[in-house]
XYZ file of C-alpha atoms in Angstrom:
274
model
C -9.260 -4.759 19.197
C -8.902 -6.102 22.662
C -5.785 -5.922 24.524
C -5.015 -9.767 24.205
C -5.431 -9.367 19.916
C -3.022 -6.440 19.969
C -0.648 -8.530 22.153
C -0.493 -11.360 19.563
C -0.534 -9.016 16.397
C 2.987 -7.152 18.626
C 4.485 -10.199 18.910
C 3.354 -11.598 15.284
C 4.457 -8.501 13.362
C 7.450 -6.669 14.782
C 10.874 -7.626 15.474
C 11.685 -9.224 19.103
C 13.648 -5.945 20.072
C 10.539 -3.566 18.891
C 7.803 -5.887 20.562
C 9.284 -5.943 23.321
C 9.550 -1.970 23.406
C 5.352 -1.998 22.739
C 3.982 -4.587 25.188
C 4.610 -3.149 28.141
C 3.509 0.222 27.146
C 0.196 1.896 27.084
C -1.198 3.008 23.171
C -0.618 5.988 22.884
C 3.039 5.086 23.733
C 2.545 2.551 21.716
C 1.739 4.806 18.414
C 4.298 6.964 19.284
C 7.020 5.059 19.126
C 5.609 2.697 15.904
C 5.280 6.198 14.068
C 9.045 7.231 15.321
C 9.762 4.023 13.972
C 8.254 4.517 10.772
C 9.641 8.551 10.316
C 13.111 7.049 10.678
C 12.701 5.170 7.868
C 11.232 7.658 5.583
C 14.382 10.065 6.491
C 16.752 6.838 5.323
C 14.852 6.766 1.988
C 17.739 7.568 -0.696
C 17.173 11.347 -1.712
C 15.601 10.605 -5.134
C 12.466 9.340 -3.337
C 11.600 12.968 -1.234
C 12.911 14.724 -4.653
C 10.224 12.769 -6.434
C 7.373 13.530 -3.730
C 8.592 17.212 -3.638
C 8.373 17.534 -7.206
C 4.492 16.011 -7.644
C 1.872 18.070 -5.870
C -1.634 17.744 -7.813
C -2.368 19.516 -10.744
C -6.099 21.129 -10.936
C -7.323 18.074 -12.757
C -5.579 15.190 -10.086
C -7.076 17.981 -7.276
C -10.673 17.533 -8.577
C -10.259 13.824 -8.455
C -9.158 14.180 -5.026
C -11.415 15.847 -4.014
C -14.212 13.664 -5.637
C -12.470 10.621 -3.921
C -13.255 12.553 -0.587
C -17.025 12.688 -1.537
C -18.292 9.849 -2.839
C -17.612 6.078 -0.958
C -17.890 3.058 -2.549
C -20.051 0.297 -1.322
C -17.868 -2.048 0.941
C -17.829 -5.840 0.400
C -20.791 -6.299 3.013
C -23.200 -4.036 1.800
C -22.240 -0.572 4.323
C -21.287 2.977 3.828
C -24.359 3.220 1.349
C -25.909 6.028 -0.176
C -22.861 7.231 -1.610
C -24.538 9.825 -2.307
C -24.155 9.394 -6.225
C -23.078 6.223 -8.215
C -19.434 6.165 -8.641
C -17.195 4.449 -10.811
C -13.328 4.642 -9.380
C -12.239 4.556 -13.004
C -14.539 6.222 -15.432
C -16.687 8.509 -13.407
C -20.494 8.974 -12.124
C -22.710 6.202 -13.209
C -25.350 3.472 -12.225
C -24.275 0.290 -14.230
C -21.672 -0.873 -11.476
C -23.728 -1.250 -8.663
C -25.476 -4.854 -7.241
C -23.670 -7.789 -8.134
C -20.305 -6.070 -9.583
C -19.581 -3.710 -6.857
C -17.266 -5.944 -4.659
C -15.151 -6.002 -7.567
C -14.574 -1.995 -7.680
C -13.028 -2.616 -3.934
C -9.967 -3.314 -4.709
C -9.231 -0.143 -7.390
C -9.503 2.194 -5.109
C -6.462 1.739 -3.143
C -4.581 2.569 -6.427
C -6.026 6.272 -5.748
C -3.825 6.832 -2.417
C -0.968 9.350 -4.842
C -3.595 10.866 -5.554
C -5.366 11.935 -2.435
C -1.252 12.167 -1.058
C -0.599 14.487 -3.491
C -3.685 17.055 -3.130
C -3.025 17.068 0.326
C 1.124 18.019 -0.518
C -0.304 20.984 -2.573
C -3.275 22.351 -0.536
C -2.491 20.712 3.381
C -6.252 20.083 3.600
C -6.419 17.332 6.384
C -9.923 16.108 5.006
C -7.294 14.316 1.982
C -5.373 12.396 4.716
C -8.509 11.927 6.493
C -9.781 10.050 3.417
C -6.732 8.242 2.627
C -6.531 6.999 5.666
C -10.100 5.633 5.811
C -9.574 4.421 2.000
C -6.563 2.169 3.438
C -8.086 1.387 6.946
C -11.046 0.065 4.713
C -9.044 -2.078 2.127
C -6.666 -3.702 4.892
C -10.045 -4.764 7.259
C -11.696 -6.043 4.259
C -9.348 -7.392 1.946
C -6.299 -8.143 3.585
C -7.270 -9.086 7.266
C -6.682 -12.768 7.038
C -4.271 -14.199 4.265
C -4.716 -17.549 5.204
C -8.616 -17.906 4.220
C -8.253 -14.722 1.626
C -6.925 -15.893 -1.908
C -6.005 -13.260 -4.646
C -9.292 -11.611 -5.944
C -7.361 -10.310 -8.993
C -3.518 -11.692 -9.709
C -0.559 -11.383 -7.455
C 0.865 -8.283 -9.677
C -2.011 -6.450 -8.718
C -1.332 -7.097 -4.969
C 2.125 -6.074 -5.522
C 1.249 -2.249 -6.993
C -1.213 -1.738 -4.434
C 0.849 -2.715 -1.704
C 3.284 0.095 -2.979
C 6.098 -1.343 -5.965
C 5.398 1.951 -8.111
C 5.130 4.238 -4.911
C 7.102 7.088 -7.185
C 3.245 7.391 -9.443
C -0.134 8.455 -8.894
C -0.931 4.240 -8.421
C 0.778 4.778 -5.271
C -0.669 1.894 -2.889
C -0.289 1.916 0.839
C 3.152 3.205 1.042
C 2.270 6.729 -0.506
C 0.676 6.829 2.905
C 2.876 5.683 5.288
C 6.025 7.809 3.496
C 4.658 11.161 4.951
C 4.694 12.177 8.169
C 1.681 14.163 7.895
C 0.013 11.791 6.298
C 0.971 9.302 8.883
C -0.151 11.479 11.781
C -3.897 10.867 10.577
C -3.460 6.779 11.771
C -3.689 5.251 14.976
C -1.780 2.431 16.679
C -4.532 0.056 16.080
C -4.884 1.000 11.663
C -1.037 0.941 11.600
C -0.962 -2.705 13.176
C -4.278 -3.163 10.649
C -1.836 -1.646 7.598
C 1.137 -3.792 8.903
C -1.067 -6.767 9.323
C -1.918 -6.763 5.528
C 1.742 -6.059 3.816
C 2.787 -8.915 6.308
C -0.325 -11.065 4.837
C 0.394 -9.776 1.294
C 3.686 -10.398 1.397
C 2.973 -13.940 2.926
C 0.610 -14.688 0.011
C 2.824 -13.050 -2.728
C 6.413 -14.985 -2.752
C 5.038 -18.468 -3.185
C 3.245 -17.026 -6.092
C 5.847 -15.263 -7.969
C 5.770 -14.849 -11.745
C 8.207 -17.122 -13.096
C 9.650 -14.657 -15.226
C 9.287 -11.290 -17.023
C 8.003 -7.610 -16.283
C 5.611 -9.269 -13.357
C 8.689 -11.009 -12.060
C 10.554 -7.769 -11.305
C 7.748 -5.698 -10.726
C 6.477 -8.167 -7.993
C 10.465 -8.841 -6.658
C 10.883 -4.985 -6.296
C 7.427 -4.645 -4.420
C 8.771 -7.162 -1.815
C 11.961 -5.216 -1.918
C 9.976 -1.962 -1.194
C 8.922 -3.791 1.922
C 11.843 -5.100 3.063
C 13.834 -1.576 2.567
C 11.097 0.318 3.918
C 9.924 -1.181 7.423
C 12.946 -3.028 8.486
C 11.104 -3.024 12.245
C 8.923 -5.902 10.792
C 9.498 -9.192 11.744
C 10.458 -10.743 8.018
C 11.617 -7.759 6.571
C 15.497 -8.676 6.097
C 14.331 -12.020 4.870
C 11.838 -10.419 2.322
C 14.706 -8.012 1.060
C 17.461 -10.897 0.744
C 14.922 -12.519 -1.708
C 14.293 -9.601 -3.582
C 17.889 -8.994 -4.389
C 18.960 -11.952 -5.285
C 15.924 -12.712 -7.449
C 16.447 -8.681 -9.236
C 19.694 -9.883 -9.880
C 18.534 -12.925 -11.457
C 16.153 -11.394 -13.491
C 18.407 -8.478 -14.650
C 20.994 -10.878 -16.015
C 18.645 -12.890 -17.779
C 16.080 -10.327 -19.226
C 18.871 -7.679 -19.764
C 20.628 -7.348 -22.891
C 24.457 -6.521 -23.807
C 23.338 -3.289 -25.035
C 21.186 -2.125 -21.985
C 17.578 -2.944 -23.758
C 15.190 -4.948 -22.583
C 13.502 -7.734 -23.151
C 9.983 -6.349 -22.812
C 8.504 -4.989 -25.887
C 6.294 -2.429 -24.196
C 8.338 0.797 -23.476
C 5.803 1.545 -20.279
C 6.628 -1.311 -19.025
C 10.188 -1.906 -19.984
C 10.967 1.512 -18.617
C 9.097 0.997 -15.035
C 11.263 -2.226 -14.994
């Protein structure tokens, strides 16, 4: 990135009183103080968020899949970081019928993994998992996410949402299983963390004119853009991204939430994440 691009992406991204802290400063300033920024709001999370991270190191089984993550690489949309050493599919395992013309579809799945490598590295401090997760992410926001205006949604808009980080409390933990640990965090530079805030700002961007209109997706999608909002108030939309994610949860909740508590939503997975 040349010094010009991460001028414009300062000014783009953060909040007037936070850009104007950064341009003047040299990078590794620069990553300093974005990662200071980022720590304080971790430590503001409400205390049912670090009890939940606390509380989920990997088992053995989530460790081996962690640690399979950290061996094998998927092909990338252009063709690069082949051999992978063995054929892998990100959802069922080793095998050799996913490759060629269906592989640019397994991109996107594998940012779902980031709990996952999170949590092996909670239970065993291994920096090879935040290495990896930190590539995984660095990977999906250059590729996927770098340009919102000429990149439409390669799956649905709900999918964007979870992968961005609205179920950060589970294993499909999305960016912000990432960005929610310090140690974790320590693994980025200035330049991936203006690549990672780049994309949420472009995801965002591409998500709330393409709400559900109603439903499970509605408030699964609103509570990802609240997520945002809550989470890096430094950002340049965030307080309007978290005004329109409480007053559309409080829409929703009045109209898909009965006299009696239930829910609309017939599925209990669902209705319960909800």
């Amino acid at each position: 990135m040349t010094i010009r691009e991460r001028e414009e992406q300062i000014r783009r991204l953060f909040t007037p009183a936070l850009a104007e802290a950064l341009l003047p400063a040299a990078v590794p300033e620069c990553e300093r103080r974005l990662k200071a920024e980022v720590n304080a709001c971790i430590g503001r999370l409400p205390p049912i968020c670090h009890e939940l991270m606390a509380a989920t190191p990997a088992d053995d089984a989530e460790l081996r899949v962690a640690r399979e993550l950290c061996d094998y690489r998927m092909p990338l949309m252009d063709g690069s970081a082949l051999p992978m050493g063995l054929p892998y599919d990100w959802y069922y395992g080793v095998g050799d019928d996913h490759l060629g013309g269906r592989a640019p579809a397994y991109i996107v799945p594998r940012i779902a993994f980031a709990q996952t490598l999170a949590r092996a590295h909670r239970r065993t401090g291994e920096r090879v998992f935040a290495e990896a997760l930190r590539n995984y992410i660095a990977d999906y926001v250059s590729r996927y996410w770098a340009d919102s205006a000429r990149l439409p949604a390669r799956d649905n808009w709900l999918c964007t949402a979870c992968r961005c980080g609205t179920w950060h409390c589970t294993r499909f933990g999305g960016i912000h299983a990432a960005l929610r640990n310090p140690a974790l965090l320590d693994v980025f530079s200035f330049d991936d963390l203006l690549a990672v805030f780049r994309a949420i700002d472009n995801m965002m961007t591409g998500l709330i004119p393409n709400l559900a209109l109603g439903s499970n997706w509605r408030v699964h999608e609103l509570s990802n853009i609240f997520t945002q909002g809550f989470s890096y108030p430094f950002l340049r939309h965030s307080a309007l991204w978290l005004e329109l994610a409480v007053n559309g949860l409080n829409e929703e909740f009045a109209i898909q939430i009965r006299d009696d508590g239930s829910h609309e939503e017939p599925a209990l997975h669902y209705g319960s994440g909800t």
